[in-house]
Short mmCIF file of C-alpha atoms in Angstrom, two decimals:
data_model
loop_
_atom_site.label_atom_id
_atom_site.label_comp_id
_atom_site.label_asym_id
_atom_site.label_seq_id
_atom_site.Cartn_x
_atom_site.Cartn_y
_atom_site.Cartn_z
CA UNK H 1 -4.90 -9.25 -19.15
CA UNK H 2 -5.05 -12.35 -17.00
CA UNK H 3 -6.31 -13.63 -13.69
CA UNK H 4 -3.49 -14.60 -11.33
CA UNK H 5 -4.03 -17.35 -8.75
CA UNK H 6 -1.59 -17.83 -5.87
CA UNK H 7 -2.41 -21.13 -4.20
CA UNK H 8 -1.02 -21.75 -0.72
CA UNK H 9 2.45 -20.52 -1.70
CA UNK H 10 5.32 -20.80 0.79
CA UNK H 11 8.94 -19.70 0.45
CA UNK H 12 11.64 -21.03 2.76
CA UNK H 13 15.41 -20.64 2.85
CA UNK H 14 16.53 -23.45 5.16
CA UNK H 15 14.98 -22.76 8.56
CA UNK H 16 13.87 -19.26 7.57
CA UNK H 17 10.32 -18.82 6.21
CA UNK H 18 9.88 -15.70 4.08
CA UNK H 19 6.27 -16.29 2.99
CA UNK H 20 3.86 -18.79 4.53
CA UNK H 21 0.64 -20.10 3.00
CA UNK H 22 -0.13 -17.16 0.72
CA UNK H 23 -3.47 -17.96 -0.94
CA UNK H 24 -5.28 -15.45 -3.15
CA UNK H 25 -7.05 -15.02 -6.49
CA UNK H 26 -6.34 -11.73 -8.28
CA UNK H 27 -9.07 -10.81 -10.74
CA UNK H 28 -8.41 -9.94 -14.36
CA UNK H 29 -7.75 -6.19 -14.57
CA UNK H 30 -7.47 -5.76 -10.78
CA UNK H 31 -4.97 -3.41 -9.14
CA UNK H 32 -3.71 -5.32 -6.09
CA UNK H 33 -1.27 -3.79 -3.60
CA UNK H 34 0.96 -5.87 -1.32
CA UNK H 35 1.57 -3.68 1.73
CA UNK H 36 3.73 -4.12 4.77
CA UNK H 37 6.97 -3.16 6.51
CA UNK H 38 10.43 -4.21 5.32
CA UNK H 39 10.96 -7.95 5.63
CA UNK H 40 7.25 -8.86 5.65
CA UNK H 41 7.45 -11.02 2.49
CA UNK H 42 5.72 -8.73 -0.01
CA UNK H 43 8.65 -8.43 -2.46
CA UNK H 44 9.42 -12.15 -2.15
CA UNK H 45 5.79 -12.91 -3.08
CA UNK H 46 6.03 -10.69 -6.15
CA UNK H 47 9.38 -12.20 -7.16
CA UNK H 48 7.84 -15.69 -7.01
CA UNK H 49 5.04 -14.53 -9.31
CA UNK H 50 7.66 -13.10 -11.67
CA UNK H 51 9.79 -16.26 -11.60
CA UNK H 52 12.76 -14.54 -9.97
CA UNK H 53 12.41 -16.70 -6.84
CA UNK H 54 11.69 -20.44 -6.73
CA UNK H 55 8.56 -21.59 -4.87
CA UNK H 56 9.07 -23.98 -1.96
CA UNK H 57 5.44 -25.08 -1.81
CA UNK H 58 2.22 -24.21 -3.63
CA UNK H 59 1.26 -23.15 -7.15
CA UNK H 60 1.04 -19.93 -9.15
CA UNK H 61 -1.26 -19.68 -12.17
CA UNK H 62 -1.31 -16.83 -14.69
CA UNK H 63 -4.43 -17.21 -16.74
CA UNK H 64 -4.81 -20.89 -17.61
CA UNK H 65 -1.11 -21.70 -17.18
CA UNK H 66 0.65 -23.02 -14.11
CA UNK H 67 3.91 -21.06 -14.15
CA UNK H 68 5.92 -22.65 -11.31
CA UNK H 69 8.57 -23.94 -13.70
CA UNK H 70 8.35 -21.29 -16.41
CA UNK H 71 11.23 -18.84 -16.97
CA UNK H 72 10.39 -15.15 -16.26
CA UNK H 73 10.53 -14.35 -19.98
CA UNK H 74 7.83 -16.93 -20.68
CA UNK H 75 5.30 -15.61 -18.14
CA UNK H 76 4.19 -12.60 -20.24
CA UNK H 77 4.60 -10.05 -17.48
CA UNK H 78 6.32 -6.66 -17.30
CA UNK H 79 8.18 -5.44 -14.23
CA UNK H 80 8.91 -1.93 -12.94
CA UNK H 81 11.52 -1.74 -10.20
CA UNK H 82 12.57 0.80 -7.59
CA UNK H 83 15.79 1.22 -9.57
CA UNK H 84 14.87 2.33 -13.07
CA UNK H 85 17.16 -0.17 -14.84
CA UNK H 86 17.61 2.00 -17.95
CA UNK H 87 20.45 1.58 -20.45
CA UNK H 88 22.55 4.75 -20.12
CA UNK H 89 23.99 4.52 -23.65
CA UNK H 90 20.55 4.36 -25.28
CA UNK H 91 18.08 7.16 -25.97
CA UNK H 92 14.68 7.20 -24.29
CA UNK H 93 13.18 5.94 -27.57
CA UNK H 94 15.54 2.96 -27.72
CA UNK H 95 15.07 2.17 -24.02
CA UNK H 96 11.32 1.96 -24.55
CA UNK H 97 11.77 -0.03 -27.76
CA UNK H 98 14.22 -2.54 -26.28
CA UNK H 99 11.65 -5.13 -25.03
CA UNK H 100 10.14 -5.28 -28.53
CA UNK H 101 13.55 -6.12 -30.04
CA UNK H 102 14.25 -8.78 -27.41
CA UNK H 103 10.88 -10.44 -27.98
CA UNK H 104 11.34 -10.25 -31.77
CA UNK H 105 8.17 -8.22 -32.34
CA UNK H 106 7.95 -7.33 -36.07
CA UNK H 107 9.96 -4.13 -36.71
CA UNK H 108 7.12 -2.42 -38.54
CA UNK H 109 5.15 -2.37 -35.25
CA UNK H 110 7.92 -0.83 -33.15
CA UNK H 111 7.51 2.86 -33.88
CA UNK H 112 3.76 3.03 -33.33
CA UNK H 113 3.97 1.05 -30.10
CA UNK H 114 6.85 3.14 -28.74
CA UNK H 115 5.08 6.40 -29.56
CA UNK H 116 1.83 5.19 -28.02
CA UNK H 117 3.58 4.16 -24.78
CA UNK H 118 5.59 7.41 -24.67
CA UNK H 119 2.45 9.48 -25.14
CA UNK H 120 0.72 7.68 -22.25
CA UNK H 121 3.43 8.81 -19.82
CA UNK H 122 3.98 12.24 -21.44
CA UNK H 123 7.51 11.59 -22.75
CA UNK H 124 7.00 12.69 -26.34
CA UNK H 125 9.43 15.63 -26.01
CA UNK H 126 12.22 13.54 -24.45
CA UNK H 127 12.62 10.61 -26.83
CA UNK H 128 16.04 11.72 -28.13
CA UNK H 129 17.57 12.24 -24.70
CA UNK H 130 19.75 9.85 -22.74
CA UNK H 131 18.68 8.81 -19.21
CA UNK H 132 21.43 10.96 -17.63
CA UNK H 133 19.68 14.07 -18.98
CA UNK H 134 16.38 13.21 -17.28
CA UNK H 135 15.02 13.86 -13.79
CA UNK H 136 14.18 10.98 -11.46
CA UNK H 137 10.49 11.29 -12.26
CA UNK H 138 11.16 11.24 -16.00
CA UNK H 139 13.36 8.14 -15.67
CA UNK H 140 10.61 6.34 -13.81
CA UNK H 141 8.19 7.27 -16.57
CA UNK H 142 10.62 5.75 -19.11
CA UNK H 143 10.58 2.55 -17.04
CA UNK H 144 6.76 2.62 -17.05
CA UNK H 145 6.66 3.16 -20.82
CA UNK H 146 9.08 0.25 -21.32
CA UNK H 147 6.70 -1.97 -19.33
CA UNK H 148 3.62 -0.69 -21.21
CA UNK H 149 5.09 -1.17 -24.69
CA UNK H 150 5.09 -4.96 -24.33
CA UNK H 151 1.32 -5.06 -23.74
CA UNK H 152 1.75 -7.87 -21.16
CA UNK H 153 -0.80 -9.96 -19.30
CA UNK H 154 0.21 -8.30 -16.02
CA UNK H 155 2.36 -5.57 -14.54
CA UNK H 156 4.47 -6.20 -11.43
CA UNK H 157 5.70 -3.03 -9.72
CA UNK H 158 8.20 -3.18 -6.86
CA UNK H 159 8.22 0.10 -4.90
CA UNK H 160 8.52 2.15 -8.11
CA UNK H 161 8.15 5.54 -6.36
CA UNK H 162 10.62 5.05 -3.51
CA UNK H 163 13.42 7.01 -5.17
CA UNK H 164 11.27 10.06 -5.93
CA UNK H 165 10.79 13.14 -3.76
CA UNK H 166 7.41 13.77 -2.12
CA UNK H 167 5.99 16.03 -4.86
CA UNK H 168 7.03 13.67 -7.67
CA UNK H 169 5.58 10.69 -5.78
CA UNK H 170 2.17 12.38 -5.77
CA UNK H 171 2.21 13.22 -9.49
CA UNK H 172 3.64 9.85 -10.58
CA UNK H 173 1.13 8.04 -8.37
CA UNK H 174 -1.67 9.88 -10.17
CA UNK H 175 -0.14 8.90 -13.50
CA UNK H 176 0.02 5.20 -12.52
CA UNK H 177 -3.63 5.29 -11.40
CA UNK H 178 -4.70 6.93 -14.67
CA UNK H 179 -2.65 4.41 -16.69
CA UNK H 180 -4.36 1.51 -14.96
CA UNK H 181 -7.75 3.05 -15.66
CA UNK H 182 -6.80 3.32 -19.34
CA UNK H 183 -5.03 -0.02 -19.82
CA UNK H 184 -7.05 -2.13 -17.35
CA UNK H 185 -4.10 -4.54 -17.09
CA UNK H 186 -3.83 -6.78 -14.02
CA UNK H 187 -1.32 -5.07 -11.71
CA UNK H 188 0.47 -6.22 -8.55
CA UNK H 189 2.13 -3.33 -6.74
CA UNK H 190 4.49 -3.68 -3.78
CA UNK H 191 4.93 -0.84 -1.29
CA UNK H 192 5.57 -0.06 2.37
CA UNK H 193 3.73 3.27 1.96
CA UNK H 194 0.15 2.93 3.14
CA UNK H 195 -0.88 6.17 1.38
CA UNK H 196 0.15 4.64 -1.97
CA UNK H 197 -1.80 1.51 -1.10
CA UNK H 198 -4.96 3.37 -0.07
CA UNK H 199 -4.98 5.65 -3.12
CA UNK H 200 -4.05 3.12 -5.83
CA UNK H 201 -5.51 -0.24 -4.87
CA UNK H 202 -8.72 -2.02 -5.74
CA UNK H 203 -7.71 -4.39 -2.93
CA UNK H 204 -4.90 -4.33 -0.41
CA UNK H 205 -3.06 -7.33 1.07
CA UNK H 206 -1.50 -6.34 4.40
CA UNK H 207 1.45 -8.60 5.31
CA UNK H 208 3.63 -9.06 8.38
CA UNK H 209 6.37 -11.63 9.05
CA UNK H 210 5.50 -13.62 5.92
CA UNK H 211 1.80 -13.94 6.75
CA UNK H 212 -1.25 -12.26 5.25
CA UNK H 213 -2.91 -10.22 7.98
CA UNK H 214 -5.92 -8.93 6.02
CA UNK H 215 -7.21 -8.68 2.45
CA UNK H 216 -9.81 -6.10 1.52
CA UNK H 217 -10.64 -2.85 -0.19
CA UNK H 218 -8.89 0.24 1.21
CA UNK H 219 -12.16 1.26 2.87
CA UNK H 220 -12.67 -2.16 4.49
CA UNK H 221 -9.15 -2.23 5.88
CA UNK H 222 -9.37 1.34 7.17
CA UNK H 223 -12.83 1.01 8.71
CA UNK H 224 -12.54 -2.53 10.10
CA UNK H 225 -8.92 -3.61 10.68
CA UNK H 226 -8.66 -7.33 11.39
CA UNK H 227 -6.11 -6.96 14.18
CA UNK H 228 -3.94 -4.47 16.04
CA UNK H 229 -1.11 -4.83 13.50
CA UNK H 230 -3.35 -3.64 10.65
CA UNK H 231 -4.92 -0.96 12.86
CA UNK H 232 -1.50 0.36 13.81
CA UNK H 233 -0.14 0.24 10.26
CA UNK H 234 -2.98 1.84 8.28
CA UNK H 235 -3.83 5.50 8.59
CA UNK H 236 -1.91 8.75 8.95
CA UNK H 237 -1.65 8.93 11.88
CA UNK H 238 -2.24 5.26 12.64
CA UNK H 239 -5.16 4.22 14.82
CA UNK H 240 -4.73 5.02 18.51
CA UNK H 241 -4.47 1.79 20.53
CA UNK H 242 -5.04 1.90 24.29
CA UNK H 243 -4.81 -1.11 26.60
CA UNK H 244 -7.33 -1.41 29.38
CA UNK H 245 -10.14 -3.45 30.97
CA UNK H 246 -13.62 -4.09 29.64
CA UNK H 247 -16.56 -5.05 31.85
CA UNK H 248 -20.28 -4.64 31.24
CA UNK H 249 -19.70 -2.58 28.10
CA UNK H 250 -17.46 -0.11 29.96
CA UNK H 251 -13.78 0.32 29.03
CA UNK H 252 -11.39 1.79 31.59
CA UNK H 253 -7.75 2.82 31.31
CA UNK H 254 -5.63 5.47 33.06
CA UNK H 255 -7.31 8.87 32.49
CA UNK H 256 -9.90 7.27 30.18
CA UNK H 257 -13.38 5.79 30.52
CA UNK H 258 -15.77 4.84 27.68
CA UNK H 259 -19.30 3.55 28.34
CA UNK H 260 -21.95 1.97 26.12
CA UNK H 261 -19.73 -0.35 24.09
CA UNK H 262 -22.00 -2.92 22.40
CA UNK H 263 -20.25 -6.12 23.53
CA UNK H 264 -20.63 -8.77 26.22
CA UNK H 265 -16.88 -9.45 26.21
CA UNK H 266 -15.00 -8.90 29.46
CA UNK H 267 -11.34 -8.79 30.37
CA UNK H 268 -8.14 -7.25 29.05
CA UNK H 269 -8.72 -5.56 25.70
CA UNK H 270 -7.15 -3.00 23.42
CA UNK H 271 -9.44 -0.15 22.42
CA UNK H 272 -8.74 1.61 19.14
CA UNK H 273 -10.00 4.89 17.72
CA UNK H 274 -8.86 7.18 14.94
CA UNK H 275 -7.59 10.71 15.48
CA UNK H 276 -10.20 12.25 13.18
CA UNK H 277 -13.12 10.44 14.89
CA UNK H 278 -12.49 11.73 18.42
CA UNK H 279 -13.01 15.39 19.34
CA UNK H 280 -11.54 18.03 21.60
CA UNK H 281 -14.26 19.39 23.92
CA UNK H 282 -14.42 22.32 26.28
CA UNK H 283 -14.00 21.38 29.98
CA UNK H 284 -17.23 19.78 31.18
CA UNK H 285 -18.77 19.74 27.68
CA UNK H 286 -20.72 16.52 26.99
CA UNK H 287 -20.55 14.41 23.85
CA UNK H 288 -22.83 15.66 21.04
CA UNK H 289 -26.53 14.87 21.50
CA UNK H 290 -25.84 12.75 24.56
CA UNK H 291 -24.08 10.04 22.55
CA UNK H 292 -22.77 6.99 24.44
CA UNK H 293 -19.05 6.99 25.03
CA UNK H 294 -16.70 8.77 27.35
CA UNK H 295 -13.74 11.04 27.72
CA UNK H 296 -9.99 11.25 28.12
CA UNK H 297 -8.82 13.73 30.72
CA UNK H 298 -5.07 14.19 30.32
CA UNK H 299 -2.48 16.92 29.83
CA UNK H 300 -1.40 17.83 26.28
CA UNK H 301 1.72 15.84 25.44
CA UNK H 302 2.46 17.61 22.17
CA UNK H 303 0.75 19.76 19.55
CA UNK H 304 1.34 19.99 15.78
CA UNK H 305 -0.08 22.59 13.39
CA UNK H 306 -1.07 20.89 10.12
CA UNK H 307 -2.67 23.85 8.34
CA UNK H 308 -6.11 22.34 7.82
CA UNK H 309 -6.22 21.05 11.42
CA UNK H 310 -4.31 20.95 14.69
CA UNK H 311 -3.12 17.58 15.97
CA UNK H 312 -2.75 17.16 19.71
CA UNK H 313 -1.46 14.11 21.55
CA UNK H 314 -2.02 12.91 25.10
CA UNK H 315 -0.45 10.05 27.05
CA UNK H 316 -2.77 7.29 28.30
CA UNK H 317 -0.73 4.83 30.33
CA UNK H 318 1.95 3.53 27.94
CA UNK H 319 0.11 4.77 24.83
CA UNK H 320 0.27 8.15 23.15
CA UNK H 321 -3.06 8.99 21.50
CA UNK H 322 -3.49 11.62 18.77
CA UNK H 323 -6.66 13.65 18.20
CA UNK H 324 -7.48 16.12 15.42
CA UNK H 325 -8.78 19.46 16.60
CA UNK H 326 -9.96 22.53 14.68
CA UNK H 327 -7.23 24.39 12.80
CA UNK H 328 -7.50 27.37 15.15
CA UNK H 329 -7.20 25.26 18.33
CA UNK H 330 -4.20 26.23 20.43
CA UNK H 331 -2.78 24.76 23.64
CA UNK H 332 0.53 24.58 25.45
CA UNK H 333 2.24 21.34 26.40
CA UNK H 334 0.93 20.40 29.85
CA UNK H 335 -2.42 22.16 29.47
CA UNK H 336 -5.41 19.96 30.43
CA UNK H 337 -7.22 18.38 27.48
CA UNK H 338 -10.82 17.16 27.50
CA UNK H 339 -11.29 14.66 24.65
CA UNK H 340 -14.58 13.06 23.67
CA UNK H 341 -14.57 9.44 22.48
CA UNK H 342 -18.03 8.27 21.28
CA UNK H 343 -18.64 4.54 21.67
CA UNK H 344 -19.60 4.36 17.97
CA UNK H 345 -16.05 5.17 16.83
CA UNK H 346 -14.34 2.54 18.99
CA UNK H 347 -12.75 -0.71 17.83
CA UNK H 348 -12.04 -3.54 20.28
CA UNK H 349 -9.24 -6.10 20.01
CA UNK H 350 -8.26 -9.05 22.17
CA UNK H 351 -5.23 -7.91 24.15
CA UNK H 352 -3.55 -11.33 24.05
CA UNK H 353 -3.99 -12.19 20.36
CA UNK H 354 -4.50 -8.75 18.84
CA UNK H 355 -7.50 -10.07 16.87
CA UNK H 356 -10.61 -7.94 16.37
CA UNK H 357 -13.48 -8.70 18.76
#
């Protein structure tokens, strides 16, 4: 295990900047997730840590070593990619063993280390098979075992679950989390899937257009997004964001009014609230216990049955806002909806900059 320090790292290709001023210390044994949409710079950041991309500016340290000029093989890291990268002519056993041969680990250690890694990812019954005879989930587990067998200072994982179907993603995600709990190896994990980030990470780095937007625990990022980009990226569904005017603690927008907001700020703002925090009320029903806040009065735009709840959406100006109702709630498109929005659940952002107020 090792601490990894990324010190003001920038990557440019001519006039194009892929990553700008990335600065972060990753604790020994931490599971850090780089999260963002395609093209945000998360994979480029990981490739610079791995030594697969040159650094334009800044420094990267793994443990006590500055690794800017070290070859990937000398950085003592293991990588797991979206593509499994297995050797089709080798058995599962030999695929897992291969890194030990390359690194000239004494042969007498090979068998025990391969069996230990295979057992961790439940591959003991498949060691004689070739990759072609395995499912996608099993192949990814071979790739994980091949990374584990080296016992590296750090794991780097680049969207390792992207090629798996939804059910396999859930089970493999659980396996990765359990492996990290067992091995306690420093891990950097790249994904565009915010559910993976929220369930796996000790800390999440949200990126957009090469810049770090926010760093924090999953709870911190969910409960207090730093800006409208983070608010709109995290959550399923994402946070509702409604543009309007704020004056004297009262927010107004088409079909929406919320009172009692604890701020002296005035002017154009974006108000955010999460679908599960608002509530569908009966016509004329007040907020619970006279809580400060307000309502949205708008026709139902769409309705989705989720099993454990019903999701309805309404249009507020240019925004479409989603609200979770009880699982037995039913309405037709166009029916009037009466939605309660307590002031305590609201987030306010500067409309011009998107930054949290």
